[in-house]
Short mmCIF file of C-alpha atoms and ligand atoms in Angstrom, two decimals:
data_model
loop_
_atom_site.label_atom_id
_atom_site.label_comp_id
_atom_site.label_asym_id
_atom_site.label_seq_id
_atom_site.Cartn_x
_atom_site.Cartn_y
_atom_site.Cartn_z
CA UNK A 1 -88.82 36.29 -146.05
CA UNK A 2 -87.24 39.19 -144.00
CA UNK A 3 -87.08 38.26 -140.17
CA UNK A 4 -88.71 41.91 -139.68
CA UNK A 5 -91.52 40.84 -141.55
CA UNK A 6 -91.75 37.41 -139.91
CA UNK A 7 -92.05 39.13 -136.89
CA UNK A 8 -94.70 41.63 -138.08
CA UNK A 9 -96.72 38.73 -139.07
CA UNK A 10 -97.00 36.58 -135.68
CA UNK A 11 -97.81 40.66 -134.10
CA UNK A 12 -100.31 41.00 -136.61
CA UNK A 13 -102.07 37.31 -135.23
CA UNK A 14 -105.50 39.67 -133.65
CA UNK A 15 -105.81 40.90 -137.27
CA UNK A 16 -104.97 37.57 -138.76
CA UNK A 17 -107.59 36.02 -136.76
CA UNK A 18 -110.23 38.39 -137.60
CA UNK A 19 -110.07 38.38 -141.10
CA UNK A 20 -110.62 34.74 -140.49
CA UNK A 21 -113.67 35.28 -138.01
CA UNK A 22 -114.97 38.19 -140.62
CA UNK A 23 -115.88 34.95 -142.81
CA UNK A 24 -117.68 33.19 -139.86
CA UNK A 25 -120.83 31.78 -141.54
CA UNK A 26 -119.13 31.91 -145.28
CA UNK A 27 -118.47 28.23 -145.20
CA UNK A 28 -120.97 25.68 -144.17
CA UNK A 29 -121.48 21.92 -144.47
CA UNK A 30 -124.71 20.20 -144.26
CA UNK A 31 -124.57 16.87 -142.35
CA UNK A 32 -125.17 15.13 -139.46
CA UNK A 33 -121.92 14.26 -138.40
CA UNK A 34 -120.63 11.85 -135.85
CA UNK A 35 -117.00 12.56 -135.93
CA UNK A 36 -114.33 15.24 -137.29
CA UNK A 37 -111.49 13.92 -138.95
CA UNK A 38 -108.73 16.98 -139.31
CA UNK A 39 -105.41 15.91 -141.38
CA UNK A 40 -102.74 17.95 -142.16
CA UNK A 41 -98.97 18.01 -141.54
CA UNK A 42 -96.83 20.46 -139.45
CA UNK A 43 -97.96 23.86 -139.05
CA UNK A 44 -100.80 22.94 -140.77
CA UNK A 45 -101.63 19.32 -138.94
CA UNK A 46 -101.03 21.23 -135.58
CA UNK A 47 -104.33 22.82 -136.02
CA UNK A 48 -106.26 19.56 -136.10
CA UNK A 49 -105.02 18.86 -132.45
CA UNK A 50 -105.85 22.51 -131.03
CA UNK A 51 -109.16 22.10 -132.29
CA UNK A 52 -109.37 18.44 -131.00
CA UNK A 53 -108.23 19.47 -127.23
CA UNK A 54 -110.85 22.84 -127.41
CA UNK A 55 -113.82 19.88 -128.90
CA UNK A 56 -112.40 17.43 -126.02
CA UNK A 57 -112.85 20.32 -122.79
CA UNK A 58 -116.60 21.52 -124.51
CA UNK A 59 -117.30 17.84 -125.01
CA UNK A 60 -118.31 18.74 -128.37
CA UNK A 61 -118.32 16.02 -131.46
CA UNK A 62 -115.07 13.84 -131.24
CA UNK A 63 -111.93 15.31 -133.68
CA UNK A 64 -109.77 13.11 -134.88
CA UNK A 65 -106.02 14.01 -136.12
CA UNK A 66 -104.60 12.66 -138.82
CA UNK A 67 -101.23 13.41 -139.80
CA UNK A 68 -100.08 11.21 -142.91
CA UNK A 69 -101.00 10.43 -146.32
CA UNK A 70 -103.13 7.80 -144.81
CA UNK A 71 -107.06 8.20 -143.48
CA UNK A 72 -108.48 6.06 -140.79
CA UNK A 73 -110.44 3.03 -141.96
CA UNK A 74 -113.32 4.60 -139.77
CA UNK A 75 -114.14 6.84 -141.89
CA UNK A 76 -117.76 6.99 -143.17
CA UNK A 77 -120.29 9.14 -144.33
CA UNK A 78 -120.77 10.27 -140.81
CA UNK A 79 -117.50 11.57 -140.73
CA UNK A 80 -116.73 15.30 -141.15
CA UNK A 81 -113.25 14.87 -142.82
CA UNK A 82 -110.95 18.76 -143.20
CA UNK A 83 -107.99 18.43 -145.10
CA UNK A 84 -105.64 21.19 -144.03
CA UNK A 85 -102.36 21.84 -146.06
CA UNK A 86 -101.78 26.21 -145.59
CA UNK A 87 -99.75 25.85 -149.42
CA UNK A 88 -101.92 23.68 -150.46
CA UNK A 89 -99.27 21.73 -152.19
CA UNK A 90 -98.04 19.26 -149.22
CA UNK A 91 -97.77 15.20 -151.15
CA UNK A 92 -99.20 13.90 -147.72
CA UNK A 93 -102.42 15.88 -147.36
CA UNK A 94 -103.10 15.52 -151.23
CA UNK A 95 -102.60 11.50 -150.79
CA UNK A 96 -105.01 11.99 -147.78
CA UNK A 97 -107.33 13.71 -149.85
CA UNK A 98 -107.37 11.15 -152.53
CA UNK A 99 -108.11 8.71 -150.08
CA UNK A 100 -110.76 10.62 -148.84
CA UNK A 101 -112.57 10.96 -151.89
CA UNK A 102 -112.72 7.25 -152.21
CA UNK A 103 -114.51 6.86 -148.69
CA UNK A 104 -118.18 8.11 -148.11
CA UNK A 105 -116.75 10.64 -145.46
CA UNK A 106 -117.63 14.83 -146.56
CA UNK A 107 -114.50 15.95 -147.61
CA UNK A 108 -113.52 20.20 -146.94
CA UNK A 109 -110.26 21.44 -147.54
CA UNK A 110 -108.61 24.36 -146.03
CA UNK A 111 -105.53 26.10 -147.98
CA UNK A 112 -104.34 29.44 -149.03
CA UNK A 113 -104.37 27.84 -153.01
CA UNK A 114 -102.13 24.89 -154.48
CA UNK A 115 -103.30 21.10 -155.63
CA UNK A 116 -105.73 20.79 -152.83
CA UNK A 117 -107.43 24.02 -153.89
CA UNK A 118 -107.62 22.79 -157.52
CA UNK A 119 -108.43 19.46 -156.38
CA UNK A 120 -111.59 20.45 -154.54
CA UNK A 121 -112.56 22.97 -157.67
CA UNK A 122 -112.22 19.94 -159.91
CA UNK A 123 -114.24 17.49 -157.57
CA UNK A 124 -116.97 20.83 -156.35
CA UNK A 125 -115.83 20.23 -153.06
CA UNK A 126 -115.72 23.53 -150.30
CA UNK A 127 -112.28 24.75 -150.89
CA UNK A 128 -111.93 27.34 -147.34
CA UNK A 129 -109.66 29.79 -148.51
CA UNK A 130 -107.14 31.51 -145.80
CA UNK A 131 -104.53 34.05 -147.18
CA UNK A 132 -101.81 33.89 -148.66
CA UNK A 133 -98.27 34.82 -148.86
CA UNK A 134 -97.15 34.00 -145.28
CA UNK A 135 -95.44 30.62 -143.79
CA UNK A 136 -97.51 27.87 -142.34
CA UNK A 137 -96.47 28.23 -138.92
CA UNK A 138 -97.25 31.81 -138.74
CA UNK A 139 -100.60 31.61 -139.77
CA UNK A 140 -102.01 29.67 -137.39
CA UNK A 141 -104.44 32.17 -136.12
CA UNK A 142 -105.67 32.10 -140.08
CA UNK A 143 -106.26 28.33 -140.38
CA UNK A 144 -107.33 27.92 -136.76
CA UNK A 145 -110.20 30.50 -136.57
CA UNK A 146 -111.36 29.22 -140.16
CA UNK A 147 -111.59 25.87 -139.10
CA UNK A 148 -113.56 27.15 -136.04
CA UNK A 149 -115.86 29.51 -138.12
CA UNK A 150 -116.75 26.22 -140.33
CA UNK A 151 -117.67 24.51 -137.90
CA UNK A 152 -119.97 26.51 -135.77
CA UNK A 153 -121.52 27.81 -138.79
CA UNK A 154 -122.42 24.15 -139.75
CA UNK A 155 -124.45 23.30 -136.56
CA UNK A 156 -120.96 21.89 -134.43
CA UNK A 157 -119.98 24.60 -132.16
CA UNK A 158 -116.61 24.25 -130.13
CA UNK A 159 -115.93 27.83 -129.93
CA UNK A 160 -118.82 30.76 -130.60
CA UNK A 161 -118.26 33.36 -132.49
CA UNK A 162 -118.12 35.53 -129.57
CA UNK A 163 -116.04 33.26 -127.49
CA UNK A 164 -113.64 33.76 -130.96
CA UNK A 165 -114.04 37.45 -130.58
CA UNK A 166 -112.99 37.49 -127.30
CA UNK A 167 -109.81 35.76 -127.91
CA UNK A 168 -108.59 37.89 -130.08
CA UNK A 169 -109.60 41.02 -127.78
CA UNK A 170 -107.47 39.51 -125.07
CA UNK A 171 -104.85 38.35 -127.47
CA UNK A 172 -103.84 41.59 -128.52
CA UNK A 173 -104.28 43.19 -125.19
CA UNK A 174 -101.32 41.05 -124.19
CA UNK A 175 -98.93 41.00 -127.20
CA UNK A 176 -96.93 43.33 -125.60
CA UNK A 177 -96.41 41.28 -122.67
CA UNK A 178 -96.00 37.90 -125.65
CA UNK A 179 -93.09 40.04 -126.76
CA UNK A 180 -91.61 40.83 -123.65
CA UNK A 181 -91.29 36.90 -122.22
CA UNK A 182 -91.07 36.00 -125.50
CA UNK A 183 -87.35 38.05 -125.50
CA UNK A 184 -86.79 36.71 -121.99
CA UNK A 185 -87.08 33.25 -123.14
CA UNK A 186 -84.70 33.41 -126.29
CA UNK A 187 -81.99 34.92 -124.35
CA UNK A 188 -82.28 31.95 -121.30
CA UNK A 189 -81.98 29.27 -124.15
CA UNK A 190 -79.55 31.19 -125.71
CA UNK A 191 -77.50 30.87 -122.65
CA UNK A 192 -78.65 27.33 -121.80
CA UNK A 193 -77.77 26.63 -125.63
CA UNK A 194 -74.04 28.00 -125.18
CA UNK A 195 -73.94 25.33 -121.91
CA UNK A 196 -74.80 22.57 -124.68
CA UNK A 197 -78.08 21.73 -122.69
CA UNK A 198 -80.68 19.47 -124.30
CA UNK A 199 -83.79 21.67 -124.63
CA UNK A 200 -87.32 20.34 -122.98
CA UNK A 201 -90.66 21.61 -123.38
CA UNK A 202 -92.63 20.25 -120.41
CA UNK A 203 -96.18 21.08 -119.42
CA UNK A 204 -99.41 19.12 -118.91
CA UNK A 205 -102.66 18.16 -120.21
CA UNK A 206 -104.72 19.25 -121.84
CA UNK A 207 -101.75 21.36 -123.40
CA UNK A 208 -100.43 18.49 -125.26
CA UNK A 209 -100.64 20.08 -128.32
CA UNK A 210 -99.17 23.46 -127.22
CA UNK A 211 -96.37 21.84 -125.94
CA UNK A 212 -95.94 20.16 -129.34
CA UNK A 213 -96.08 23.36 -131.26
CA UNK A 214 -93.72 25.14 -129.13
CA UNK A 215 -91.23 22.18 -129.96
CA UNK A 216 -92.18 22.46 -134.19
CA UNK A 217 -91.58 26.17 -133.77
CA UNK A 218 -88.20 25.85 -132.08
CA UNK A 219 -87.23 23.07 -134.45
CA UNK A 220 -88.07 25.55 -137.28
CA UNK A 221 -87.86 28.94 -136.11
CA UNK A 222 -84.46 28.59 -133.92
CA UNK A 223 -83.08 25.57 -135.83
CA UNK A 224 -83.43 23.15 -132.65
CA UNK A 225 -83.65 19.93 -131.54
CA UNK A 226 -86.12 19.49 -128.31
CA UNK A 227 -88.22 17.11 -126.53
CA UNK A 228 -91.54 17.31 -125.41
CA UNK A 229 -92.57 16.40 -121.64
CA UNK A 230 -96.07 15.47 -121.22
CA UNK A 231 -97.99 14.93 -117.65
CA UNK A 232 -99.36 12.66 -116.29
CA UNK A 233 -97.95 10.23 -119.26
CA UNK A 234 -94.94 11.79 -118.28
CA UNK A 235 -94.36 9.74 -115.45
CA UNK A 236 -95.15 6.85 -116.29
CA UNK A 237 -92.43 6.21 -119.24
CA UNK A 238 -90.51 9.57 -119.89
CA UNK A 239 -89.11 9.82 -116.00
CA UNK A 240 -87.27 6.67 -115.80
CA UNK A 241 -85.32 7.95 -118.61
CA UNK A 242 -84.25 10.81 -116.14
CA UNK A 243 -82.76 8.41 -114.13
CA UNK A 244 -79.90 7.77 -116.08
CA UNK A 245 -80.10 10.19 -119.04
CA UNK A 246 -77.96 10.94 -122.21
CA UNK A 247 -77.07 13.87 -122.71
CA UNK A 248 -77.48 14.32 -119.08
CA UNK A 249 -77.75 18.04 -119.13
CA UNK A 250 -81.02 19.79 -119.64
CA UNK A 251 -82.89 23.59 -119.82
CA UNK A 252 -86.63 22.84 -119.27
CA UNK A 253 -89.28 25.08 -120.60
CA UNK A 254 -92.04 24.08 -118.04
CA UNK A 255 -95.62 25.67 -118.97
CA UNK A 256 -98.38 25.63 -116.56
CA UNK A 257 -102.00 26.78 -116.40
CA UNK A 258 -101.78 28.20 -113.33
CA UNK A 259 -106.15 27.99 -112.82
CA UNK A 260 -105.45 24.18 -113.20
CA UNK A 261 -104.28 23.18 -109.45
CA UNK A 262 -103.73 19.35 -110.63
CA UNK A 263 -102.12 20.50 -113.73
CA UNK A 264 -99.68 22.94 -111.29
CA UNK A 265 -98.82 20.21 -109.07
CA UNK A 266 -97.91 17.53 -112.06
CA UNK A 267 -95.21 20.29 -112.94
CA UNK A 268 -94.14 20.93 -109.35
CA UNK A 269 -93.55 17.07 -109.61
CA UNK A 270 -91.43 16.85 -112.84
CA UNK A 271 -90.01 20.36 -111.77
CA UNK A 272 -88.33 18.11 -108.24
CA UNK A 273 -87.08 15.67 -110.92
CA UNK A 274 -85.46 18.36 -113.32
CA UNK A 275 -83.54 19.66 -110.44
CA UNK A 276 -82.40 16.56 -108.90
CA UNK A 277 -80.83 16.75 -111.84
CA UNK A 278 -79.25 20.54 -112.24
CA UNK A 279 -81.74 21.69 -114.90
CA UNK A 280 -82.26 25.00 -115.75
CA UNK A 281 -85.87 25.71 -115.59
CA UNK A 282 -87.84 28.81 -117.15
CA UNK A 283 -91.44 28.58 -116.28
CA UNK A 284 -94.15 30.15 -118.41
CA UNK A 285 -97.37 30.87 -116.54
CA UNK A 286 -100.42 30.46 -119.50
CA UNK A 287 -102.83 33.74 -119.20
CA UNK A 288 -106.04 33.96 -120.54
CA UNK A 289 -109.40 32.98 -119.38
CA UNK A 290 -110.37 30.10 -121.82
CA UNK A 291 -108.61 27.10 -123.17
CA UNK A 292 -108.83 29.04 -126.65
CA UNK A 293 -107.03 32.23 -125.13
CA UNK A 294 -104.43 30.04 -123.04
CA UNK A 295 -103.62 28.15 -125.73
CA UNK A 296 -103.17 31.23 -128.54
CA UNK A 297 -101.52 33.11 -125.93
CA UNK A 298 -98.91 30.30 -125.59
CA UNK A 299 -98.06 29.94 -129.07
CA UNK A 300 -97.74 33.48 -129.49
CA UNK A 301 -95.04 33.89 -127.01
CA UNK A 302 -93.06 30.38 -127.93
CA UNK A 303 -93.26 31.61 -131.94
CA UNK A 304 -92.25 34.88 -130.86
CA UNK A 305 -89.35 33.42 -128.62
CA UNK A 306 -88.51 30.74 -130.96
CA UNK A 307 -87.92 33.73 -133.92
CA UNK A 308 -85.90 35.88 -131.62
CA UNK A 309 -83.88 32.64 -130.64
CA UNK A 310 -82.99 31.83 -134.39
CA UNK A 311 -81.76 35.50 -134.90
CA UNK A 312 -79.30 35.56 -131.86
CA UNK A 313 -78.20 32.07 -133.19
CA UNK A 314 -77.44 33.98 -136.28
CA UNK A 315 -79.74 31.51 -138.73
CA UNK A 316 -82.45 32.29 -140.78
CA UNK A 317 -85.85 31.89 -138.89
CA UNK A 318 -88.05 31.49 -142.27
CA UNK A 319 -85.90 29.33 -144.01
CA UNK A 320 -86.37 25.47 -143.79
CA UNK A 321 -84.09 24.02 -146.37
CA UNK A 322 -84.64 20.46 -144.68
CA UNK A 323 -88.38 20.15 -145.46
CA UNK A 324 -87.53 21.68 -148.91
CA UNK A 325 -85.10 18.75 -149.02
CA UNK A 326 -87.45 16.42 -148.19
CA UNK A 327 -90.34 17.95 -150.24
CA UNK A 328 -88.19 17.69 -153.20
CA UNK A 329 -87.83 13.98 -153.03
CA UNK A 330 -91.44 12.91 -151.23
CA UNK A 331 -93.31 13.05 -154.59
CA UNK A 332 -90.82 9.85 -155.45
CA UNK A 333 -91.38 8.29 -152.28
CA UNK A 334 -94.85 8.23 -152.50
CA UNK A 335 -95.63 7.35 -155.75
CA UNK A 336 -94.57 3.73 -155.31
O1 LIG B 1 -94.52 25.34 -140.71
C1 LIG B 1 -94.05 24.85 -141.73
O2 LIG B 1 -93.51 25.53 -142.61
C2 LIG B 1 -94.16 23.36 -142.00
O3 LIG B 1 -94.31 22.67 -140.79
C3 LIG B 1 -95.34 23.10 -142.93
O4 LIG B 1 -96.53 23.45 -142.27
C4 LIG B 1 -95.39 21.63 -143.38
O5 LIG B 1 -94.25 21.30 -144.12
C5 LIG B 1 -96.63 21.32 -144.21
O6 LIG B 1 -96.80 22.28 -145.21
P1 LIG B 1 -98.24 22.92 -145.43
O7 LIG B 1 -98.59 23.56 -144.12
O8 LIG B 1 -98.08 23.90 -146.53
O9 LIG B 1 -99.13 21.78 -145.76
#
């Protein structure tokens, strides 16, 4: 895929996400259900924990994430179970899938075609198609507001489908300014890169899982290795290792929700740490006025930073030959 065209398609996340809220109430699920159990891997798996943190804040029905080939001996035929795979074709989420079909759990798959899409004709399951033709990691928007639109239109709202509309009115209203940090922050880390610094994402909860994407989308985007900072965990394992680290040098992404005064002053803690230790720090401030816009705003500017990164590197941003590697081979690895 052309990087021009990579870009294009996280700009074009408002219209990605409304194609996907133009289908609210297309898919539905009857069922009484006492838990959600979202499994997927990467790009695709990250959507099971946005949607668990936005069910967590609403205190909506409990989401589970699974990310394996393996499902959770809970499972039940209260359980709400969404396989997610964007190909479709991932050995993990079709071994989950088999082993959901064996429990009593209601099994939905999400995918833009492949084996799980074949699968779930085969078994009459409801196959929620996204589009396709684009990577998993940029169509998270896609997956996300699917898996949102199911939902609500089965009688478990986390997000309305105005709150949905919303977001993506907002979102686009700020892509320039997701384009514009997004530069800002490619060129530090090139820098801090050049200084061989050890890249950090740091942030608090409940942005757990933003943090986590920010690190999948360097690894894959820019072709680097980071670590993810999480507070308040973070100081209670994470921070001794600051006190005598290897590599000892570090360029610290620090995110904060600055509405969140707790949340600010967990980072203003780390942040004292960091520089005890001559870190470079960057700090991105989350906008937005939900958990839903904070949280799509953030991964639009760390995809968008994380592409620019891998061009000024000089590697290819789409490419991921090492999960083609390992793709290759997981079929054997699995089938003992
Ligand atoms: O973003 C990516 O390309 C990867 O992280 C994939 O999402 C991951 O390998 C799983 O593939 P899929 O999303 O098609 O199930």
């Amino acid at each position: 895929m052309e990087i021009t065209r990579l870009v294009d398609t996280y700009l074009s996340w408002p219209k990605q996400a409304l194609l996907s809220i133009n289908e609210w109430g297309k898919y539905r699920v009857e069922g009484d259900f006492d838990e959600i159990l979202i499994t997927g891997m990467g790009g695709s798996g990250i959507v099971g924990d946005y949607v668990q943190v936005l069910s967590a804040s609403k205190g909506a029905t409990p989401v589970y994430v699974n990310k394996s080939h393996l499902i959770p001996s809970f499972v039940s035929e209260k359980t709400l179970v969404i396989i997610v795979s964007y190909s479709g074709n991932t050995i993990e989420s079709i071994k989950a899938l088999e082993r959901a079909l064996k429990t009593r759990g209601k099994v939905v798959t999400v995918s833009s075609g492949g084996a799980l899409k074949d699968i779930s004709t085969r078994h009459g399951l409801l196959h929620v198609q996204v589009p396709p033709g684009l990577l998993p990691r940029a169509s998270l928007p896609a997956m996300l507001y699917a898996i949102l639109g199911l939902l609500d239109s089965s009688g478990i709202t986390i997000v309305s489908k105005d709150e949905a509309l919303e977001s993506v009115a907002f979102l686009e209203k700020t892509t320039p300014s997701c384009i514009e940090i997004g530069e800002e922050i490619a060129s530090w880390l090139f820098e801090m890169i050049r200084e061989n610094r050890l890249f950090v994402i740091a942030t608090h909860s409940p942005y757990d899982p933003l943090a986590i994407r920010g690190k999948n989308e360097f690894n894959e985007n820019s072709k680097l290795v980071a670590k993810v900072d999480i507070a308040p965990e973070w100081m209670h394992n994470d921070i001794v290792g600051y006190e005598f680290p290897v590599p000892s040098k570090f360029a610290v992404l620090e995110i904060l929700d600055p509405a969140d005064s707790v949340g600010a002053k967990l980072v203003e803690f780390m942040d004292r740490v960091y520089r005890l230790l001559d870190a470079q720090v960057y700090r991105l401030e989350l906008k937005g006025s939900t958990l839903l816009e904070r949280l799509v705003y953030g991964s639009l500017v760390l995809g968008l930073a994380s592409v620019y990164l891998g061009v000024k590197r000089g590697v290819d941003p789409a490419t991921t030959k090492s999960i083609a590697m390992y793709k290759s081979e997981a079929s054997k690895i699995f089938s003992s």
